Structure formats: structure tokens, C-alpha cells
Amino acid sequence: ETSVLDAGEGIRYRGLTLFDCKEQLPAFPGGTEMTPEGVFWLLLTGEVPTQEQSLALSKEWVARGDIPTHVTDMLDNFPSTLHPMAQFSAAMTALHSESVFA
């Protein structure tokens, strides 16, 4: 299983406690906390990534991080009182226009 919640031990990712993850997963250079990229890698592959693998994944996410103008325009025009999850849901739906799977 990718994750398990135990009342006594807390969350385990691929068998590792959060304390194990903090010790074993790479941190950003100069940092001390595990990166989201490292956790993502662990959950997908079941393996603890190297620092290089984690940084490469981070660079890949940055390269894919552009948000189309029509999505940012839509988000900018929502009322400030709209719940963040409603904004997120609408943005994910609007991104469908950019999907290679559409």
C-alpha cells in the first residue's frame, strides 16, 4: 500500500513513518525538511529517491508549471469570497483544454 494511517504510529508512506521519511528522503540543498518531490517519488515508485532524482523531478515540475492565460484570467475574475476548493476545481476543469489526453 502507498500509505497507511495507524492510530499509534501515525502515517506511513510505503512502510516508512514520517520520522523515517524525514531522515531518509532528500531535502532541498541547504534545507532540513523532506521535499514534496521526494515524497511523491516514494509514493509512486516505492523507492527512496536520490538527491539528484528529487532535483530532476523538481525541475520537471517547474518546466511544466506554466498556467494558461485563460485559466489565470478566470481565477482573477472569481469573487474573493469563492471557496478555494471551488476555485481549484474550476481551474482543473479549465486546464482540460491543454490536456494531451483530451
mmCIF file of N, CA and C in Angstrom:
data_model
loop_
_atom_site.group_PDB
_atom_site.id
_atom_site.type_symbol
_atom_site.label_atom_id
_atom_site.label_comp_id
_atom_site.label_asym_id
_atom_site.label_seq_id
_atom_site.Cartn_x
_atom_site.Cartn_y
_atom_site.Cartn_z
ATOM 1 N N GLU A 1 0.833 -1.185 0.000
ATOM 2 C CA GLU A 1 0.000 0.000 0.000
ATOM 3 C C GLU A 1 0.875 1.244 0.000
ATOM 4 N N THR A 2 0.375 2.311 -0.611
ATOM 5 C CA THR A 2 1.167 3.533 -0.663
ATOM 6 C C THR A 2 1.206 4.255 0.667
ATOM 7 N N SER A 3 0.101 4.212 1.418
ATOM 8 C CA SER A 3 0.104 4.865 2.724
ATOM 9 C C SER A 3 -0.873 4.159 3.656
ATOM 10 N N VAL A 4 -0.548 4.227 4.929
ATOM 11 C CA VAL A 4 -1.367 3.613 5.971
ATOM 12 C C VAL A 4 -1.430 4.582 7.141
ATOM 13 N N LEU A 5 -2.600 4.694 7.738
ATOM 14 C CA LEU A 5 -2.759 5.527 8.932
ATOM 15 C C LEU A 5 -2.981 4.608 10.119
ATOM 16 N N ASP A 6 -2.068 4.671 11.070
ATOM 17 C CA ASP A 6 -2.135 3.867 12.274
ATOM 18 C C ASP A 6 -2.317 4.794 13.467
ATOM 19 N N ALA A 7 -3.265 4.468 14.336
ATOM 20 C CA ALA A 7 -3.562 5.329 15.487
ATOM 21 C C ALA A 7 -2.352 5.494 16.402
ATOM 22 N N GLY A 8 -1.510 4.488 16.495
ATOM 23 C CA GLY A 8 -0.355 4.559 17.378
ATOM 24 C C GLY A 8 0.888 5.147 16.733
ATOM 25 N N GLU A 9 1.116 4.826 15.462
ATOM 26 C CA GLU A 9 2.338 5.252 14.786
ATOM 27 C C GLU A 9 2.151 6.454 13.873
ATOM 28 N N GLY A 10 0.928 6.750 13.523
ATOM 29 C CA GLY A 10 0.678 7.842 12.593
ATOM 30 C C GLY A 10 0.717 7.345 11.158
ATOM 31 N N ILE A 11 1.042 8.232 10.243
ATOM 32 C CA ILE A 11 1.049 7.909 8.823
ATOM 33 C C ILE A 11 2.333 7.187 8.441
ATOM 34 N N ARG A 12 2.179 6.184 7.588
ATOM 35 C CA ARG A 12 3.327 5.507 6.986
ATOM 36 C C ARG A 12 3.186 5.620 5.481
ATOM 37 N N TYR A 13 4.269 6.025 4.830
ATOM 38 C CA TYR A 13 4.345 6.044 3.368
ATOM 39 C C TYR A 13 5.224 4.895 2.940
ATOM 40 N N ARG A 14 4.642 3.957 2.205
ATOM 41 C CA ARG A 14 5.403 2.792 1.720
ATOM 42 C C ARG A 14 6.181 2.119 2.851
ATOM 43 N N GLY A 15 5.546 2.038 4.022
ATOM 44 C CA GLY A 15 6.154 1.373 5.168
ATOM 45 C C GLY A 15 7.032 2.253 6.026
ATOM 46 N N LEU A 16 7.314 3.474 5.600
ATOM 47 C CA LEU A 16 8.175 4.382 6.368
ATOM 48 C C LEU A 16 7.330 5.352 7.188
ATOM 49 N N THR A 17 7.667 5.516 8.454
ATOM 50 C CA THR A 17 6.994 6.517 9.268
ATOM 51 C C THR A 17 7.423 7.904 8.791
ATOM 52 N N LEU A 18 6.728 8.914 9.243
ATOM 53 C CA LEU A 18 7.127 10.276 8.885
ATOM 54 C C LEU A 18 8.526 10.587 9.407
ATOM 55 N N PHE A 19 8.872 10.030 10.554
ATOM 56 C CA PHE A 19 10.217 10.232 11.091
ATOM 57 C C PHE A 19 11.258 9.563 10.185
ATOM 58 N N ASP A 20 10.937 8.350 9.699
ATOM 59 C CA ASP A 20 11.830 7.672 8.750
ATOM 60 C C ASP A 20 11.986 8.501 7.479
ATOM 61 N N CYS A 21 10.853 9.013 6.981
ATOM 62 C CA CYS A 21 10.886 9.826 5.759
ATOM 63 C C CYS A 21 11.752 11.057 5.953
ATOM 64 N N LYS A 22 11.604 11.718 7.091
ATOM 65 C CA LYS A 22 12.397 12.923 7.348
ATOM 66 C C LYS A 22 13.895 12.602 7.341
ATOM 67 N N GLU A 23 14.248 11.435 7.835
ATOM 68 C CA GLU A 23 15.657 11.032 7.866
ATOM 69 C C GLU A 23 16.164 10.567 6.500
ATOM 70 N N GLN A 24 15.324 9.877 5.727
ATOM 71 C CA GLN A 24 15.796 9.200 4.515
ATOM 72 C C GLN A 24 15.551 9.964 3.216
ATOM 73 N N LEU A 25 14.481 10.755 3.157
ATOM 74 C CA LEU A 25 14.176 11.449 1.907
ATOM 75 C C LEU A 25 15.029 12.703 1.773
ATOM 76 N N PRO A 26 15.388 13.040 0.532
ATOM 77 C CA PRO A 26 16.241 14.213 0.334
ATOM 78 C C PRO A 26 15.532 15.519 0.678
ATOM 79 N N ALA A 27 16.335 16.468 1.115
ATOM 80 C CA ALA A 27 15.868 17.834 1.368
ATOM 81 C C ALA A 27 16.423 18.720 0.266
ATOM 82 N N PHE A 28 15.845 19.913 0.121
ATOM 83 C CA PHE A 28 16.427 20.869 -0.812
ATOM 84 C C PHE A 28 17.816 21.245 -0.302
ATOM 85 N N PRO A 29 18.730 21.568 -1.191
ATOM 86 C CA PRO A 29 20.077 21.969 -0.754
ATOM 87 C C PRO A 29 19.998 23.094 0.282
ATOM 88 N N GLY A 30 20.649 22.877 1.398
ATOM 89 C CA GLY A 30 20.639 23.846 2.486
ATOM 90 C C GLY A 30 19.456 23.710 3.421
ATOM 91 N N GLY A 31 18.529 22.806 3.105
ATOM 92 C CA GLY A 31 17.331 22.630 3.926
ATOM 93 C C GLY A 31 17.426 21.403 4.807
ATOM 94 N N THR A 32 16.416 21.232 5.636
ATOM 95 C CA THR A 32 16.396 20.086 6.545
ATOM 96 C C THR A 32 15.124 19.254 6.419
ATOM 97 N N GLU A 33 14.116 19.768 5.716
ATOM 98 C CA GLU A 33 12.846 19.057 5.607
ATOM 99 C C GLU A 33 12.775 18.294 4.287
ATOM 100 N N MET A 34 12.100 17.161 4.311
ATOM 101 C CA MET A 34 11.909 16.389 3.088
ATOM 102 C C MET A 34 11.100 17.211 2.086
ATOM 103 N N THR A 35 11.340 16.960 0.819
ATOM 104 C CA THR A 35 10.663 17.713 -0.229
ATOM 105 C C THR A 35 9.390 16.995 -0.676
ATOM 106 N N PRO A 36 8.417 17.737 -1.192
ATOM 107 C CA PRO A 36 7.236 17.084 -1.774
ATOM 108 C C PRO A 36 7.623 16.147 -2.913
ATOM 109 N N GLU A 37 8.660 16.525 -3.681
ATOM 110 C CA GLU A 37 9.114 15.696 -4.778
ATOM 111 C C GLU A 37 9.615 14.339 -4.285
ATOM 112 N N GLY A 38 10.323 14.344 -3.166
ATOM 113 C CA GLY A 38 10.816 13.095 -2.596
ATOM 114 C C GLY A 38 9.683 12.197 -2.136
ATOM 115 N N VAL A 39 8.689 12.793 -1.500
ATOM 116 C CA VAL A 39 7.523 12.020 -1.046
ATOM 117 C C VAL A 39 6.771 11.471 -2.255
ATOM 118 N N PHE A 40 6.570 12.294 -3.277
ATOM 119 C CA PHE A 40 5.883 11.875 -4.493
ATOM 120 C C PHE A 40 6.609 10.688 -5.129
ATOM 121 N N TRP A 41 7.921 10.791 -5.237
ATOM 122 C CA TRP A 41 8.738 9.713 -5.820
ATOM 123 C C TRP A 41 8.557 8.423 -5.021
ATOM 124 N N LEU A 42 8.642 8.545 -3.705
ATOM 125 C CA LEU A 42 8.480 7.378 -2.833
ATOM 126 C C LEU A 42 7.112 6.739 -3.032
ATOM 127 N N LEU A 43 6.059 7.558 -3.055
ATOM 128 C CA LEU A 43 4.714 7.016 -3.207
ATOM 129 C C LEU A 43 4.521 6.329 -4.553
ATOM 130 N N LEU A 44 5.090 6.897 -5.617
ATOM 131 C CA LEU A 44 4.912 6.322 -6.951
ATOM 132 C C LEU A 44 5.766 5.090 -7.190
ATOM 133 N N THR A 45 6.988 5.103 -6.712
ATOM 134 C CA THR A 45 7.915 4.019 -7.055
ATOM 135 C C THR A 45 8.155 3.032 -5.922
ATOM 136 N N GLY A 46 7.906 3.461 -4.689
ATOM 137 C CA GLY A 46 8.221 2.607 -3.549
ATOM 138 C C GLY A 46 9.688 2.669 -3.161
ATOM 139 N N GLU A 47 10.448 3.543 -3.828
ATOM 140 C CA GLU A 47 11.882 3.674 -3.550
ATOM 141 C C GLU A 47 12.197 5.075 -3.046
ATOM 142 N N VAL A 48 13.186 5.159 -2.170
ATOM 143 C CA VAL A 48 13.662 6.459 -1.694
ATOM 144 C C VAL A 48 14.524 7.060 -2.801
ATOM 145 N N PRO A 49 14.171 8.268 -3.268
ATOM 146 C CA PRO A 49 14.944 8.858 -4.361
ATOM 147 C C PRO A 49 16.288 9.390 -3.887
ATOM 148 N N THR A 50 17.200 9.496 -4.821
ATOM 149 C CA THR A 50 18.464 10.174 -4.527
ATOM 150 C C THR A 50 18.221 11.677 -4.581
ATOM 151 N N GLN A 51 19.166 12.440 -4.127
ATOM 152 C CA GLN A 51 19.079 13.895 -4.216
ATOM 153 C C GLN A 51 18.934 14.319 -5.680
ATOM 154 N N GLU A 52 19.682 13.672 -6.561
ATOM 155 C CA GLU A 52 19.641 14.006 -7.986
ATOM 156 C C GLU A 52 18.280 13.712 -8.593
ATOM 157 N N GLN A 53 17.678 12.582 -8.229
ATOM 158 C CA GLN A 53 16.360 12.237 -8.746
ATOM 159 C C GLN A 53 15.307 13.233 -8.265
ATOM 160 N N SER A 54 15.391 13.614 -7.010
ATOM 161 C CA SER A 54 14.446 14.574 -6.456
ATOM 162 C C SER A 54 14.574 15.938 -7.132
ATOM 163 N N LEU A 55 15.803 16.386 -7.351
ATOM 164 C CA LEU A 55 16.023 17.681 -8.019
ATOM 165 C C LEU A 55 15.580 17.630 -9.477
ATOM 166 N N ALA A 56 15.800 16.498 -10.141
ATOM 167 C CA ALA A 56 15.366 16.356 -11.538
ATOM 168 C C ALA A 56 13.847 16.414 -11.631
ATOM 169 N N LEU A 57 13.159 15.787 -10.693
ATOM 170 C CA LEU A 57 11.698 15.844 -10.668
ATOM 171 C C LEU A 57 11.226 17.268 -10.413
ATOM 172 N N SER A 58 11.887 17.968 -9.520
ATOM 173 C CA SER A 58 11.547 19.357 -9.242
ATOM 174 C C SER A 58 11.683 20.217 -10.495
ATOM 175 N N LYS A 59 12.775 20.019 -11.238
ATOM 176 C CA LYS A 59 12.987 20.768 -12.484
ATOM 177 C C LYS A 59 11.918 20.427 -13.517
ATOM 178 N N GLU A 60 11.528 19.168 -13.563
ATOM 179 C CA GLU A 60 10.473 18.740 -14.495
ATOM 180 C C GLU A 60 9.155 19.426 -14.158
ATOM 181 N N TRP A 61 8.824 19.499 -12.875
ATOM 182 C CA TRP A 61 7.580 20.164 -12.464
ATOM 183 C C TRP A 61 7.620 21.647 -12.814
ATOM 184 N N VAL A 62 8.770 22.284 -12.609
ATOM 185 C CA VAL A 62 8.899 23.704 -12.958
ATOM 186 C C VAL A 62 8.699 23.895 -14.458
ATOM 187 N N ALA A 63 9.277 23.003 -15.264
ATOM 188 C CA ALA A 63 9.157 23.107 -16.714
ATOM 189 C C ALA A 63 7.711 22.947 -17.179
ATOM 190 N N ARG A 64 6.913 22.233 -16.401
ATOM 191 C CA ARG A 64 5.512 22.003 -16.759
ATOM 192 C C ARG A 64 4.566 22.935 -16.003
ATOM 193 N N GLY A 65 5.089 23.914 -15.310
ATOM 194 C CA GLY A 65 4.296 24.710 -14.390
ATOM 195 C C GLY A 65 3.569 25.916 -14.947
ATOM 196 N N ASP A 66 3.699 26.176 -16.239
ATOM 197 C CA ASP A 66 3.002 27.335 -16.795
ATOM 198 C C ASP A 66 1.491 27.128 -16.747
ATOM 199 N N ILE A 67 0.795 28.174 -16.351
ATOM 200 C CA ILE A 67 -0.662 28.147 -16.316
ATOM 201 C C ILE A 67 -1.160 28.994 -17.475
ATOM 202 N N PRO A 68 -2.021 28.434 -18.333
ATOM 203 C CA PRO A 68 -2.519 29.200 -19.468
ATOM 204 C C PRO A 68 -3.234 30.479 -19.024
ATOM 205 N N THR A 69 -3.150 31.485 -19.848
ATOM 206 C CA THR A 69 -3.731 32.792 -19.524
ATOM 207 C C THR A 69 -5.227 32.701 -19.269
ATOM 208 N N HIS A 70 -5.938 31.873 -20.038
ATOM 209 C CA HIS A 70 -7.388 31.797 -19.826
ATOM 210 C C HIS A 70 -7.738 31.275 -18.430
ATOM 211 N N VAL A 71 -6.864 30.456 -17.858
ATOM 212 C CA VAL A 71 -7.116 29.936 -16.506
ATOM 213 C C VAL A 71 -6.836 31.019 -15.462
ATOM 214 N N THR A 72 -5.721 31.723 -15.596
ATOM 215 C CA THR A 72 -5.423 32.790 -14.623
ATOM 216 C C THR A 72 -6.444 33.921 -14.732
ATOM 217 N N ASP A 73 -6.885 34.235 -15.953
ATOM 218 C CA ASP A 73 -7.924 35.262 -16.111
ATOM 219 C C ASP A 73 -9.208 34.842 -15.400
ATOM 220 N N MET A 74 -9.585 33.589 -15.558
ATOM 221 C CA MET A 74 -10.785 33.075 -14.903
ATOM 222 C C MET A 74 -10.651 33.189 -13.377
ATOM 223 N N LEU A 75 -9.501 32.731 -12.852
ATOM 224 C CA LEU A 75 -9.285 32.780 -11.406
ATOM 225 C C LEU A 75 -9.293 34.224 -10.887
ATOM 226 N N ASP A 76 -8.690 35.130 -11.652
ATOM 227 C CA ASP A 76 -8.646 36.540 -11.242
ATOM 228 C C ASP A 76 -10.028 37.177 -11.214
ATOM 229 N N ASN A 77 -10.968 36.632 -11.980
ATOM 230 C CA ASN A 77 -12.305 37.206 -12.054
ATOM 231 C C ASN A 77 -13.307 36.576 -11.098
ATOM 232 N N PHE A 78 -12.899 35.573 -10.366
ATOM 233 C CA PHE A 78 -13.792 34.992 -9.369
ATOM 234 C C PHE A 78 -13.965 35.966 -8.203
ATOM 235 N N PRO A 79 -15.115 35.936 -7.550
ATOM 236 C CA PRO A 79 -15.277 36.779 -6.354
ATOM 237 C C PRO A 79 -14.315 36.320 -5.254
ATOM 238 N N SER A 80 -13.860 37.241 -4.463
ATOM 239 C CA SER A 80 -12.890 36.916 -3.407
ATOM 240 C C SER A 80 -13.490 35.997 -2.347
ATOM 241 N N THR A 81 -14.799 35.875 -2.325
ATOM 242 C CA THR A 81 -15.465 35.029 -1.330
ATOM 243 C C THR A 81 -15.636 33.585 -1.794
ATOM 244 N N LEU A 82 -15.263 33.299 -3.063
ATOM 245 C CA LEU A 82 -15.422 31.939 -3.572
ATOM 246 C C LEU A 82 -14.453 31.005 -2.853
ATOM 247 N N HIS A 83 -14.959 29.895 -2.390
ATOM 248 C CA HIS A 83 -14.152 28.934 -1.627
ATOM 249 C C HIS A 83 -12.955 28.468 -2.464
ATOM 250 N N PRO A 84 -11.782 28.334 -1.840
ATOM 251 C CA PRO A 84 -10.579 27.908 -2.573
ATOM 252 C C PRO A 84 -10.738 26.581 -3.312
ATOM 253 N N MET A 85 -11.493 25.641 -2.739
ATOM 254 C CA MET A 85 -11.670 24.364 -3.432
ATOM 255 C C MET A 85 -12.539 24.518 -4.678
ATOM 256 N N ALA A 86 -13.477 25.448 -4.665
ATOM 257 C CA ALA A 86 -14.279 25.723 -5.860
ATOM 258 C C ALA A 86 -13.379 26.331 -6.944
ATOM 259 N N GLN A 87 -12.477 27.213 -6.541
ATOM 260 C CA GLN A 87 -11.531 27.801 -7.489
ATOM 261 C C GLN A 87 -10.621 26.723 -8.069
ATOM 262 N N PHE A 88 -10.123 25.860 -7.213
ATOM 263 C CA PHE A 88 -9.236 24.778 -7.653
ATOM 264 C C PHE A 88 -9.953 23.858 -8.639
ATOM 265 N N SER A 89 -11.168 23.470 -8.296
ATOM 266 C CA SER A 89 -11.950 22.583 -9.145
ATOM 267 C C SER A 89 -12.199 23.206 -10.521
ATOM 268 N N ALA A 90 -12.573 24.475 -10.536
ATOM 269 C CA ALA A 90 -12.818 25.169 -11.800
ATOM 270 C C ALA A 90 -11.529 25.264 -12.629
ATOM 271 N N ALA A 91 -10.419 25.541 -11.970
ATOM 272 C CA ALA A 91 -9.142 25.649 -12.677
ATOM 273 C C ALA A 91 -8.739 24.311 -13.283
ATOM 274 N N MET A 92 -8.929 23.222 -12.540
ATOM 275 C CA MET A 92 -8.591 21.897 -13.069
ATOM 276 C C MET A 92 -9.444 21.575 -14.294
ATOM 277 N N THR A 93 -10.717 21.926 -14.237
ATOM 278 C CA THR A 93 -11.593 21.699 -15.380
ATOM 279 C C THR A 93 -11.168 22.552 -16.569
ATOM 280 N N ALA A 94 -10.821 23.800 -16.331
ATOM 281 C CA ALA A 94 -10.392 24.701 -17.412
ATOM 282 C C ALA A 94 -9.082 24.223 -18.044
ATOM 283 N N LEU A 95 -8.234 23.564 -17.290
ATOM 284 C CA LEU A 95 -6.967 23.055 -17.838
ATOM 285 C C LEU A 95 -7.172 21.894 -18.819
ATOM 286 N N HIS A 96 -8.368 21.380 -18.873
ATOM 287 C CA HIS A 96 -8.673 20.281 -19.787
ATOM 288 C C HIS A 96 -8.365 20.680 -21.242
ATOM 289 N N SER A 97 -8.494 21.975 -21.530
ATOM 290 C CA SER A 97 -8.226 22.443 -22.892
ATOM 291 C C SER A 97 -6.765 22.232 -23.297
ATOM 292 N N GLU A 98 -5.881 22.057 -22.337
ATOM 293 C CA GLU A 98 -4.448 21.874 -22.598
ATOM 294 C C GLU A 98 -4.020 20.411 -22.513
ATOM 295 N N SER A 99 -4.931 19.534 -22.189
ATOM 296 C CA SER A 99 -4.584 18.135 -21.922
ATOM 297 C C SER A 99 -4.218 17.378 -23.190
ATOM 298 N N VAL A 100 -3.161 16.581 -23.101
ATOM 299 C CA VAL A 100 -2.794 15.711 -24.211
ATOM 300 C C VAL A 100 -3.692 14.457 -24.215
ATOM 301 N N PHE A 101 -4.488 14.288 -23.177
ATOM 302 C CA PHE A 101 -5.371 13.133 -23.061
ATOM 303 C C PHE A 101 -6.795 13.449 -23.492
ATOM 304 N N ALA A 102 -7.054 14.721 -23.839
ATOM 305 C CA ALA A 102 -8.421 15.135 -24.198
ATOM 306 C C ALA A 102 -8.816 14.570 -25.544
#
